[in-house]
Amino acid sequence: MELKNRSAIITGAGKGIGKAIATALAEEGVNLGLVARTRSDLESLQASLASTYGVKVFIASADIAVKSEVDQAVSTLKENLGSIDILINNAGIGTFGTLLDMDHEQWESIIQTNVLGTYYVTRAALPTMLEQSSGSIINIASSAGERGFATGSAYCASKFAVIGMTEALMQEVRKSNIRVTVLTPSTVNTELASNAGLKIGDEDRMMQAEDLAELVLAALKLPDRVFIKSAGIWTTNPQ
Ligand SMILES: NC(=O)c1ccc[n+]([C@@H]2O[C@H](COP(=O)([O-])OP(=O)(O)OC[C@H]3O[C@@H](n4cnc5c(N)ncnc54)[C@H](OP(=O)(O)O)[C@@H]3O)[C@@H](O)[C@H]2O)c1
């Protein structure tokens, strides 16, 4: 698909992987609608991408875990952008601990954000894609959605769910010319990883958010008639 002048909504665009994807898409001439909770992160990215790449960048500060905030944000961004050709469901949180050590509010909040948040954003954006009979949705799950590990009960459960939701939706909408993809990266050098204590050793040798953004671009650039159903992205430098 030709990317120039397309419109994309990216959740969790304030930092990390979402910010790298926003930057890569802006470089291709894609107009952007950026979502995160921290408005100042979005404002500084908006200013730098609009001035560097000359694309239109709209922002909406919203918590994807709250349906009313998502509905408001997606509707405003759609009005500003005029269409939604691409949706990157990237926003997510991860905290880790044994099932009994994590309190239930913490556990529930991971499911509420990673699973229900992804569902709310998709539910708000999908009708536009169905009207257009075109669109690409890329969900950022994790290798934690393919295998469980100790201390990951909530995070793994949430990412297994995102993979299942993606595959089911893909089967519902592919005949409407809407491509739905799930990416399952292993550890990426971001705040989420460092806060979770996942960064070990040489940061430069870890997978970078920009590496993942390259895969997103490659997936979006495929001819409309094909799509990547799911893809893992790993590092050649396992710790
Ligand atoms: N880093 C890794 O090792 C890794 C590996 C595999 C998959 N992933 C997945 O990749 C995605 C991005 O992770 P990252 O490492 O880039 O994390 P990050 O550096 O912590 O950035 C997360 C972004 O999402 C936003 N966000 C978080 N909760 C939100 C909410 N409730 N509503 C709206 N925005 C929210 C954050 O902004 P605010 O806090 O301002 O809202 C921030 O902009 C997540 O889904 C994560 O699970 C990460």
PDB file of C-alpha atoms and ligand atoms in Angstrom:
ATOM      1  CA  MET A   1       0.000   0.000   0.000  1.00  0.00           C
ATOM      2  CA  GLU A   2       1.257   3.498  -0.825  1.00  0.00           C
ATOM      3  CA  LEU A   3       1.619   5.242   2.540  1.00  0.00           C
ATOM      4  CA  LYS A   4       1.910   8.921   1.577  1.00  0.00           C
ATOM      5  CA  ASN A   5      -1.139  10.981   2.639  1.00  0.00           C
ATOM      6  CA  ARG A   6      -2.727   8.043   4.493  1.00  0.00           C
ATOM      7  CA  SER A   7      -4.058   8.556   8.037  1.00  0.00           C
ATOM      8  CA  ALA A   8      -3.008   6.564  11.057  1.00  0.00           C
ATOM      9  CA  ILE A   9      -4.105   6.439  14.680  1.00  0.00           C
ATOM     10  CA  ILE A  10      -1.384   5.209  17.041  1.00  0.00           C
ATOM     11  CA  THR A  11      -2.026   4.500  20.711  1.00  0.00           C
ATOM     12  CA  GLY A  12       0.757   4.775  23.256  1.00  0.00           C
ATOM     13  CA  ALA A  13       2.547   7.172  20.905  1.00  0.00           C
ATOM     14  CA  GLY A  14       4.125   9.288  23.651  1.00  0.00           C
ATOM     15  CA  LYS A  15       7.227   7.171  24.018  1.00  0.00           C
ATOM     16  CA  GLY A  16       8.891   3.850  23.294  1.00  0.00           C
ATOM     17  CA  ILE A  17       7.594   1.700  20.445  1.00  0.00           C
ATOM     18  CA  GLY A  18       4.576   3.911  19.668  1.00  0.00           C
ATOM     19  CA  LYS A  19       6.760   7.001  19.295  1.00  0.00           C
ATOM     20  CA  ALA A  20       9.145   5.123  16.973  1.00  0.00           C
ATOM     21  CA  ILE A  21       6.227   3.929  14.819  1.00  0.00           C
ATOM     22  CA  ALA A  22       4.796   7.474  14.700  1.00  0.00           C
ATOM     23  CA  THR A  23       8.172   8.802  13.559  1.00  0.00           C
ATOM     24  CA  ALA A  24       8.594   6.109  10.891  1.00  0.00           C
ATOM     25  CA  LEU A  25       5.093   6.752   9.512  1.00  0.00           C
ATOM     26  CA  ALA A  26       5.578  10.538   9.514  1.00  0.00           C
ATOM     27  CA  GLU A  27       8.759  10.043   7.494  1.00  0.00           C
ATOM     28  CA  GLU A  28       6.620   8.221   4.898  1.00  0.00           C
ATOM     29  CA  GLY A  29       4.184  11.153   4.725  1.00  0.00           C
ATOM     30  CA  VAL A  30       1.396   9.619   6.827  1.00  0.00           C
ATOM     31  CA  ASN A  31      -0.876  12.042   8.749  1.00  0.00           C
ATOM     32  CA  LEU A  32      -1.165  11.043  12.368  1.00  0.00           C
ATOM     33  CA  GLY A  33      -3.589  10.887  15.280  1.00  0.00           C
ATOM     34  CA  LEU A  34      -1.628  10.205  18.447  1.00  0.00           C
ATOM     35  CA  VAL A  35      -3.071   8.893  21.724  1.00  0.00           C
ATOM     36  CA  ALA A  36      -1.558   8.537  25.198  1.00  0.00           C
ATOM     37  CA  ARG A  37      -2.419   9.786  28.682  1.00  0.00           C
ATOM     38  CA  THR A  38       0.488  12.248  29.070  1.00  0.00           C
ATOM     39  CA  ARG A  39      -0.409  15.296  26.990  1.00  0.00           C
ATOM     40  CA  SER A  40       3.066  16.890  27.177  1.00  0.00           C
ATOM     41  CA  ASP A  41       4.663  13.824  25.485  1.00  0.00           C
ATOM     42  CA  LEU A  42       2.149  14.088  22.643  1.00  0.00           C
ATOM     43  CA  GLU A  43       2.584  17.856  22.280  1.00  0.00           C
ATOM     44  CA  SER A  44       6.346  17.660  21.882  1.00  0.00           C
ATOM     45  CA  LEU A  45       6.106  14.789  19.375  1.00  0.00           C
ATOM     46  CA  GLN A  46       3.396  16.653  17.470  1.00  0.00           C
ATOM     47  CA  ALA A  47       5.599  19.725  17.154  1.00  0.00           C
ATOM     48  CA  SER A  48       8.701  17.829  16.072  1.00  0.00           C
ATOM     49  CA  LEU A  49       6.997  15.500  13.531  1.00  0.00           C
ATOM     50  CA  ALA A  50       4.903  18.270  11.958  1.00  0.00           C
ATOM     51  CA  SER A  51       7.913  20.543  11.502  1.00  0.00           C
ATOM     52  CA  THR A  52      10.384  17.844  10.404  1.00  0.00           C
ATOM     53  CA  TYR A  53       8.164  15.911   7.987  1.00  0.00           C
ATOM     54  CA  GLY A  54       5.417  18.398   7.083  1.00  0.00           C
ATOM     55  CA  VAL A  55       2.636  15.954   7.961  1.00  0.00           C
ATOM     56  CA  LYS A  56      -0.553  16.771   9.886  1.00  0.00           C
ATOM     57  CA  VAL A  57      -0.351  15.560  13.474  1.00  0.00           C
ATOM     58  CA  PHE A  58      -3.376  15.607  15.792  1.00  0.00           C
ATOM     59  CA  ILE A  59      -3.267  14.511  19.412  1.00  0.00           C
ATOM     60  CA  ALA A  60      -5.777  13.229  21.949  1.00  0.00           C
ATOM     61  CA  SER A  61      -4.904  12.580  25.522  1.00  0.00           C
ATOM     62  CA  ALA A  62      -6.974   9.604  26.692  1.00  0.00           C
ATOM     63  CA  ASP A  63      -6.757   6.523  28.879  1.00  0.00           C
ATOM     64  CA  ILE A  64      -7.491   3.568  26.590  1.00  0.00           C
ATOM     65  CA  ALA A  65      -8.773   1.645  29.612  1.00  0.00           C
ATOM     66  CA  VAL A  66     -11.777   4.020  29.787  1.00  0.00           C
ATOM     67  CA  LYS A  67     -14.283   3.468  26.977  1.00  0.00           C
ATOM     68  CA  SER A  68     -15.799   6.972  27.065  1.00  0.00           C
ATOM     69  CA  GLU A  69     -12.330   8.559  26.725  1.00  0.00           C
ATOM     70  CA  VAL A  70     -11.501   6.260  23.816  1.00  0.00           C
ATOM     71  CA  ASP A  71     -14.766   7.007  21.998  1.00  0.00           C
ATOM     72  CA  GLN A  72     -14.195  10.759  22.369  1.00  0.00           C
ATOM     73  CA  ALA A  73     -10.542  10.558  21.272  1.00  0.00           C
ATOM     74  CA  VAL A  74     -11.122   8.359  18.223  1.00  0.00           C
ATOM     75  CA  SER A  75     -14.096  10.403  17.067  1.00  0.00           C
ATOM     76  CA  THR A  76     -12.169  13.701  17.322  1.00  0.00           C
ATOM     77  CA  LEU A  77      -9.091  12.263  15.598  1.00  0.00           C
ATOM     78  CA  LYS A  78     -11.224  10.786  12.819  1.00  0.00           C
ATOM     79  CA  GLU A  79     -12.893  14.156  12.258  1.00  0.00           C
ATOM     80  CA  ASN A  80      -9.505  15.861  12.080  1.00  0.00           C
ATOM     81  CA  LEU A  81      -7.870  13.241   9.860  1.00  0.00           C
ATOM     82  CA  GLY A  82     -10.883  12.649   7.597  1.00  0.00           C
ATOM     83  CA  SER A  83     -10.306   8.873   7.525  1.00  0.00           C
ATOM     84  CA  ILE A  84      -8.580   6.088   9.430  1.00  0.00           C
ATOM     85  CA  ASP A  85      -6.463   3.974   7.086  1.00  0.00           C
ATOM     86  CA  ILE A  86      -4.152   2.537   9.729  1.00  0.00           C
ATOM     87  CA  LEU A  87      -4.674   1.719  13.399  1.00  0.00           C
ATOM     88  CA  ILE A  88      -1.687   0.774  15.544  1.00  0.00           C
ATOM     89  CA  ASN A  89      -2.894  -0.666  18.858  1.00  0.00           C
ATOM     90  CA  ASN A  90       0.343  -0.260  20.751  1.00  0.00           C
ATOM     91  CA  ALA A  91      -0.512   1.225  24.186  1.00  0.00           C
ATOM     92  CA  GLY A  92       0.041  -1.281  26.934  1.00  0.00           C
ATOM     93  CA  ILE A  93       1.420  -1.698  30.432  1.00  0.00           C
ATOM     94  CA  GLY A  94       3.397  -4.425  32.121  1.00  0.00           C
ATOM     95  CA  THR A  95       4.148  -5.067  35.738  1.00  0.00           C
ATOM     96  CA  PHE A  96       5.366  -8.372  37.025  1.00  0.00           C
ATOM     97  CA  GLY A  97       5.113 -10.453  40.179  1.00  0.00           C
ATOM     98  CA  THR A  98       3.835 -13.837  41.248  1.00  0.00           C
ATOM     99  CA  LEU A  99       0.092 -14.286  41.044  1.00  0.00           C
ATOM    100  CA  LEU A 100      -0.253 -13.973  44.828  1.00  0.00           C
ATOM    101  CA  ASP A 101       2.213 -11.100  45.189  1.00  0.00           C
ATOM    102  CA  MET A 102       0.388  -8.896  42.691  1.00  0.00           C
ATOM    103  CA  ASP A 103      -2.670  -7.274  44.204  1.00  0.00           C
ATOM    104  CA  HIS A 104      -5.880  -7.779  42.296  1.00  0.00           C
ATOM    105  CA  GLU A 105      -6.178  -4.108  41.288  1.00  0.00           C
ATOM    106  CA  GLN A 106      -2.767  -4.279  39.590  1.00  0.00           C
ATOM    107  CA  TRP A 107      -3.696  -7.542  37.837  1.00  0.00           C
ATOM    108  CA  GLU A 108      -7.050  -6.156  36.705  1.00  0.00           C
ATOM    109  CA  SER A 109      -5.507  -2.950  35.435  1.00  0.00           C
ATOM    110  CA  ILE A 110      -3.190  -4.884  33.072  1.00  0.00           C
ATOM    111  CA  ILE A 111      -6.177  -6.751  31.616  1.00  0.00           C
ATOM    112  CA  GLN A 112      -8.264  -3.560  31.516  1.00  0.00           C
ATOM    113  CA  THR A 113      -5.589  -1.657  29.586  1.00  0.00           C
ATOM    114  CA  ASN A 114      -4.015  -4.295  27.351  1.00  0.00           C
ATOM    115  CA  VAL A 115      -7.138  -6.293  26.479  1.00  0.00           C
ATOM    116  CA  LEU A 116     -10.166  -4.055  26.973  1.00  0.00           C
ATOM    117  CA  GLY A 117      -8.243  -0.947  25.893  1.00  0.00           C
ATOM    118  CA  THR A 118      -7.238  -2.611  22.613  1.00  0.00           C
ATOM    119  CA  TYR A 119     -10.840  -3.743  22.154  1.00  0.00           C
ATOM    120  CA  TYR A 120     -12.290  -0.235  22.879  1.00  0.00           C
ATOM    121  CA  VAL A 121      -9.965   1.473  20.380  1.00  0.00           C
ATOM    122  CA  THR A 122     -10.615  -1.147  17.706  1.00  0.00           C
ATOM    123  CA  ARG A 123     -14.368  -0.957  18.289  1.00  0.00           C
ATOM    124  CA  ALA A 124     -14.251   2.813  17.864  1.00  0.00           C
ATOM    125  CA  ALA A 125     -12.123   2.817  14.687  1.00  0.00           C
ATOM    126  CA  LEU A 126     -13.403  -0.251  12.832  1.00  0.00           C
ATOM    127  CA  PRO A 127     -16.720   1.182  11.540  1.00  0.00           C
ATOM    128  CA  THR A 128     -14.760   3.821   9.583  1.00  0.00           C
ATOM    129  CA  MET A 129     -12.604   1.132   7.969  1.00  0.00           C
ATOM    130  CA  LEU A 130     -15.677  -0.949   7.140  1.00  0.00           C
ATOM    131  CA  GLU A 131     -17.303   2.107   5.486  1.00  0.00           C
ATOM    132  CA  GLN A 132     -14.111   2.669   3.480  1.00  0.00           C
ATOM    133  CA  SER A 133     -13.758  -1.069   2.710  1.00  0.00           C
ATOM    134  CA  SER A 134     -10.086  -0.730   3.482  1.00  0.00           C
ATOM    135  CA  GLY A 135      -7.718  -0.460   6.402  1.00  0.00           C
ATOM    136  CA  SER A 136      -4.833  -2.003   8.281  1.00  0.00           C
ATOM    137  CA  ILE A 137      -4.853  -2.773  11.997  1.00  0.00           C
ATOM    138  CA  ILE A 138      -1.621  -3.778  13.710  1.00  0.00           C
ATOM    139  CA  ASN A 139      -1.779  -4.951  17.310  1.00  0.00           C
ATOM    140  CA  ILE A 140       1.406  -5.006  19.360  1.00  0.00           C
ATOM    141  CA  ALA A 141       1.209  -8.100  21.548  1.00  0.00           C
ATOM    142  CA  SER A 142       4.406  -9.732  22.806  1.00  0.00           C
ATOM    143  CA  SER A 143       6.341 -12.979  22.874  1.00  0.00           C
ATOM    144  CA  ALA A 144       4.734 -13.130  26.357  1.00  0.00           C
ATOM    145  CA  GLY A 145       1.498 -13.874  24.488  1.00  0.00           C
ATOM    146  CA  GLU A 146       2.982 -17.078  23.113  1.00  0.00           C
ATOM    147  CA  ARG A 147       4.559 -18.569  26.213  1.00  0.00           C
ATOM    148  CA  GLY A 148       3.911 -18.068  29.906  1.00  0.00           C
ATOM    149  CA  PHE A 149       6.661 -17.319  32.396  1.00  0.00           C
ATOM    150  CA  ALA A 150       6.793 -17.006  36.187  1.00  0.00           C
ATOM    151  CA  THR A 151       5.739 -13.491  37.334  1.00  0.00           C
ATOM    152  CA  GLY A 152       3.905 -12.881  34.061  1.00  0.00           C
ATOM    153  CA  SER A 153       0.423 -14.206  34.878  1.00  0.00           C
ATOM    154  CA  ALA A 154      -1.362 -10.902  34.185  1.00  0.00           C
ATOM    155  CA  TYR A 155       0.863  -9.680  31.347  1.00  0.00           C
ATOM    156  CA  CYS A 156       0.951 -13.078  29.603  1.00  0.00           C
ATOM    157  CA  ALA A 157      -2.819 -13.499  30.006  1.00  0.00           C
ATOM    158  CA  SER A 158      -3.361 -10.056  28.476  1.00  0.00           C
ATOM    159  CA  LYS A 159      -1.084 -10.703  25.499  1.00  0.00           C
ATOM    160  CA  PHE A 160      -2.472 -14.219  24.851  1.00  0.00           C
ATOM    161  CA  ALA A 161      -5.883 -12.496  24.749  1.00  0.00           C
ATOM    162  CA  VAL A 162      -4.700  -9.826  22.292  1.00  0.00           C
ATOM    163  CA  ILE A 163      -3.388 -12.549  19.964  1.00  0.00           C
ATOM    164  CA  GLY A 164      -6.711 -14.423  20.129  1.00  0.00           C
ATOM    165  CA  MET A 165      -8.753 -11.262  19.597  1.00  0.00           C
ATOM    166  CA  THR A 166      -6.567 -10.306  16.627  1.00  0.00           C
ATOM    167  CA  GLU A 167      -6.965 -13.653  14.922  1.00  0.00           C
ATOM    168  CA  ALA A 168     -10.739 -13.721  15.408  1.00  0.00           C
ATOM    169  CA  LEU A 169     -11.149 -10.166  14.115  1.00  0.00           C
ATOM    170  CA  MET A 170      -8.884 -10.921  11.164  1.00  0.00           C
ATOM    171  CA  GLN A 171     -11.264 -13.718  10.136  1.00  0.00           C
ATOM    172  CA  GLU A 172     -14.257 -11.369  10.505  1.00  0.00           C
ATOM    173  CA  VAL A 173     -12.958  -8.520   8.359  1.00  0.00           C
ATOM    174  CA  ARG A 174     -10.433  -9.762   5.834  1.00  0.00           C
ATOM    175  CA  LYS A 175     -13.163 -10.164   3.212  1.00  0.00           C
ATOM    176  CA  SER A 176     -13.890  -6.454   3.697  1.00  0.00           C
ATOM    177  CA  ASN A 177     -10.339  -5.643   2.586  1.00  0.00           C
ATOM    178  CA  ILE A 178      -9.202  -4.928   6.155  1.00  0.00           C
ATOM    179  CA  ARG A 179      -5.871  -6.408   7.169  1.00  0.00           C
ATOM    180  CA  VAL A 180      -5.365  -7.358  10.817  1.00  0.00           C
ATOM    181  CA  THR A 181      -1.916  -8.263  12.092  1.00  0.00           C
ATOM    182  CA  VAL A 182      -0.403  -9.103  15.461  1.00  0.00           C
ATOM    183  CA  LEU A 183       3.280  -8.569  16.220  1.00  0.00           C
ATOM    184  CA  THR A 184       4.914 -10.493  19.050  1.00  0.00           C
ATOM    185  CA  PRO A 185       8.269  -8.888  19.869  1.00  0.00           C
ATOM    186  CA  SER A 186      10.567 -10.121  22.593  1.00  0.00           C
ATOM    187  CA  THR A 187      12.236  -7.534  24.862  1.00  0.00           C
ATOM    188  CA  VAL A 188      12.590  -4.037  23.348  1.00  0.00           C
ATOM    189  CA  ASN A 189      14.772  -1.264  24.811  1.00  0.00           C
ATOM    190  CA  THR A 190      12.059   1.021  26.279  1.00  0.00           C
ATOM    191  CA  GLU A 191      10.926   2.385  29.642  1.00  0.00           C
ATOM    192  CA  LEU A 192       8.482  -0.499  30.014  1.00  0.00           C
ATOM    193  CA  ALA A 193      11.360  -2.973  29.810  1.00  0.00           C
ATOM    194  CA  SER A 194      13.636  -1.036  32.163  1.00  0.00           C
ATOM    195  CA  ASN A 195      10.833  -0.470  34.695  1.00  0.00           C
ATOM    196  CA  ALA A 196      10.172  -4.203  34.635  1.00  0.00           C
ATOM    197  CA  GLY A 197      13.869  -4.892  35.215  1.00  0.00           C
ATOM    198  CA  LEU A 198      14.164  -6.601  31.816  1.00  0.00           C
ATOM    199  CA  LYS A 199      17.197  -4.676  30.560  1.00  0.00           C
ATOM    200  CA  ILE A 200      20.330  -6.654  31.095  1.00  0.00           C
ATOM    201  CA  GLY A 201      23.735  -5.885  29.638  1.00  0.00           C
ATOM    202  CA  ASP A 202      24.488  -3.679  26.666  1.00  0.00           C
ATOM    203  CA  GLU A 203      21.454  -1.553  25.703  1.00  0.00           C
ATOM    204  CA  ASP A 204      22.757  -0.940  22.169  1.00  0.00           C
ATOM    205  CA  ARG A 205      22.677  -4.649  21.458  1.00  0.00           C
ATOM    206  CA  MET A 206      19.029  -4.986  22.508  1.00  0.00           C
ATOM    207  CA  MET A 207      16.182  -4.737  20.027  1.00  0.00           C
ATOM    208  CA  GLN A 208      15.307  -1.058  19.607  1.00  0.00           C
ATOM    209  CA  ALA A 209      11.854   0.474  19.148  1.00  0.00           C
ATOM    210  CA  GLU A 210      13.007   1.682  15.701  1.00  0.00           C
ATOM    211  CA  ASP A 211      13.667  -1.945  14.654  1.00  0.00           C
ATOM    212  CA  LEU A 212      10.065  -2.810  15.357  1.00  0.00           C
ATOM    213  CA  ALA A 213       8.887   0.307  13.508  1.00  0.00           C
ATOM    214  CA  GLU A 214      10.720  -0.966  10.409  1.00  0.00           C
ATOM    215  CA  LEU A 215       8.720  -4.186  10.535  1.00  0.00           C
ATOM    216  CA  VAL A 216       5.496  -2.192  10.878  1.00  0.00           C
ATOM    217  CA  LEU A 217       6.389  -0.161   7.780  1.00  0.00           C
ATOM    218  CA  ALA A 218       7.247  -3.305   5.819  1.00  0.00           C
ATOM    219  CA  ALA A 219       3.918  -4.895   6.779  1.00  0.00           C
ATOM    220  CA  LEU A 220       1.939  -1.791   5.784  1.00  0.00           C
ATOM    221  CA  LYS A 221       3.754  -1.455   2.452  1.00  0.00           C
ATOM    222  CA  LEU A 222       2.741  -4.934   1.271  1.00  0.00           C
ATOM    223  CA  PRO A 223       0.209  -4.954  -1.584  1.00  0.00           C
ATOM    224  CA  ASP A 224      -3.365  -4.592  -0.248  1.00  0.00           C
ATOM    225  CA  ARG A 225      -4.174  -8.165  -1.288  1.00  0.00           C
ATOM    226  CA  VAL A 226      -1.833  -9.682   1.320  1.00  0.00           C
ATOM    227  CA  PHE A 227      -0.993  -9.170   4.966  1.00  0.00           C
ATOM    228  CA  ILE A 228       1.148 -10.577   7.741  1.00  0.00           C
ATOM    229  CA  LYS A 229      -1.139 -12.497  10.086  1.00  0.00           C
ATOM    230  CA  SER A 230       1.383 -12.617  12.917  1.00  0.00           C
ATOM    231  CA  ALA A 231       5.089 -12.082  13.231  1.00  0.00           C
ATOM    232  CA  GLY A 232       7.615 -12.526  15.990  1.00  0.00           C
ATOM    233  CA  ILE A 233      10.632 -10.258  16.113  1.00  0.00           C
ATOM    234  CA  TRP A 234      13.558 -11.399  18.210  1.00  0.00           C
ATOM    235  CA  THR A 235      17.098 -10.284  18.786  1.00  0.00           C
ATOM    236  CA  THR A 236      20.297 -12.000  17.698  1.00  0.00           C
ATOM    237  CA  ASN A 237      21.734 -10.985  21.068  1.00  0.00           C
ATOM    238  CA  PRO A 238      19.773 -12.968  23.659  1.00  0.00           C
ATOM    239  CA  GLN A 239      20.958 -12.204  27.197  1.00  0.00           C
TER     240      GLN A 239
HETATM  241  N1  LIG B   1       9.314  -3.043  25.709  1.00  0.00           N
HETATM  242  C1  LIG B   1       9.207  -4.340  25.529  1.00  0.00           C
HETATM  243  O1  LIG B   1      10.093  -5.115  25.887  1.00  0.00           O
HETATM  244  C2  LIG B   1       7.993  -4.904  24.840  1.00  0.00           C
HETATM  245  C3  LIG B   1       8.085  -6.200  24.300  1.00  0.00           C
HETATM  246  C4  LIG B   1       6.966  -6.736  23.675  1.00  0.00           C
HETATM  247  C5  LIG B   1       5.800  -6.005  23.588  1.00  0.00           C
HETATM  248  N2  LIG B   1       5.734  -4.753  24.124  1.00  0.00           N
HETATM  249  C6  LIG B   1       4.462  -4.026  24.014  1.00  0.00           C
HETATM  250  O2  LIG B   1       4.675  -2.879  23.223  1.00  0.00           O
HETATM  251  C7  LIG B   1       3.751  -1.865  23.601  1.00  0.00           C
HETATM  252  C8  LIG B   1       4.492  -0.562  23.860  1.00  0.00           C
HETATM  253  O3  LIG B   1       5.409  -0.784  24.898  1.00  0.00           O
HETATM  254  P1  LIG B   1       6.674   0.148  25.200  1.00  0.00           P
HETATM  255  O4  LIG B   1       7.750  -0.749  25.627  1.00  0.00           O
HETATM  256  O5  LIG B   1       6.883   1.098  24.107  1.00  0.00           O
HETATM  257  O6  LIG B   1       6.131   0.901  26.511  1.00  0.00           O
HETATM  258  P2  LIG B   1       6.428   2.370  27.089  1.00  0.00           P
HETATM  259  O7  LIG B   1       7.783   2.822  26.705  1.00  0.00           O
HETATM  260  O8  LIG B   1       6.057   2.266  28.517  1.00  0.00           O
HETATM  261  O9  LIG B   1       5.352   3.278  26.320  1.00  0.00           O
HETATM  262  C9  LIG B   1       3.998   2.979  26.447  1.00  0.00           C
HETATM  263  C10 LIG B   1       3.160   4.068  25.828  1.00  0.00           C
HETATM  264  O10 LIG B   1       1.766   3.703  25.983  1.00  0.00           O
HETATM  265  C11 LIG B   1       1.093   4.739  26.679  1.00  0.00           C
HETATM  266  N3  LIG B   1       0.057   4.151  27.528  1.00  0.00           N
HETATM  267  C12 LIG B   1       0.219   3.273  28.536  1.00  0.00           C
HETATM  268  N4  LIG B   1      -0.949   3.009  29.118  1.00  0.00           N
HETATM  269  C13 LIG B   1      -1.875   3.749  28.455  1.00  0.00           C
HETATM  270  C14 LIG B   1      -3.258   3.923  28.613  1.00  0.00           C
HETATM  271  N5  LIG B   1      -3.957   3.316  29.576  1.00  0.00           N
HETATM  272  N6  LIG B   1      -3.919   4.761  27.759  1.00  0.00           N
HETATM  273  C15 LIG B   1      -3.234   5.402  26.789  1.00  0.00           C
HETATM  274  N7  LIG B   1      -1.920   5.278  26.600  1.00  0.00           N
HETATM  275  C16 LIG B   1      -1.250   4.458  27.437  1.00  0.00           C
HETATM  276  C17 LIG B   1       2.186   5.447  27.472  1.00  0.00           C
HETATM  277  O11 LIG B   1       1.887   6.805  27.735  1.00  0.00           O
HETATM  278  P3  LIG B   1       1.122   7.305  29.061  1.00  0.00           P
HETATM  279  O12 LIG B   1       1.720   6.574  30.216  1.00  0.00           O
HETATM  280  O13 LIG B   1       1.381   8.769  29.038  1.00  0.00           O
HETATM  281  O14 LIG B   1      -0.317   6.970  28.831  1.00  0.00           O
HETATM  282  C18 LIG B   1       3.344   5.409  26.487  1.00  0.00           C
HETATM  283  O15 LIG B   1       3.220   6.457  25.547  1.00  0.00           O
HETATM  284  C19 LIG B   1       2.991  -2.405  24.830  1.00  0.00           C
HETATM  285  O16 LIG B   1       1.767  -2.948  24.412  1.00  0.00           O
HETATM  286  C20 LIG B   1       3.918  -3.501  25.320  1.00  0.00           C
HETATM  287  O17 LIG B   1       3.217  -4.489  26.043  1.00  0.00           O
HETATM  288  C21 LIG B   1       6.809  -4.177  24.748  1.00  0.00           C
END
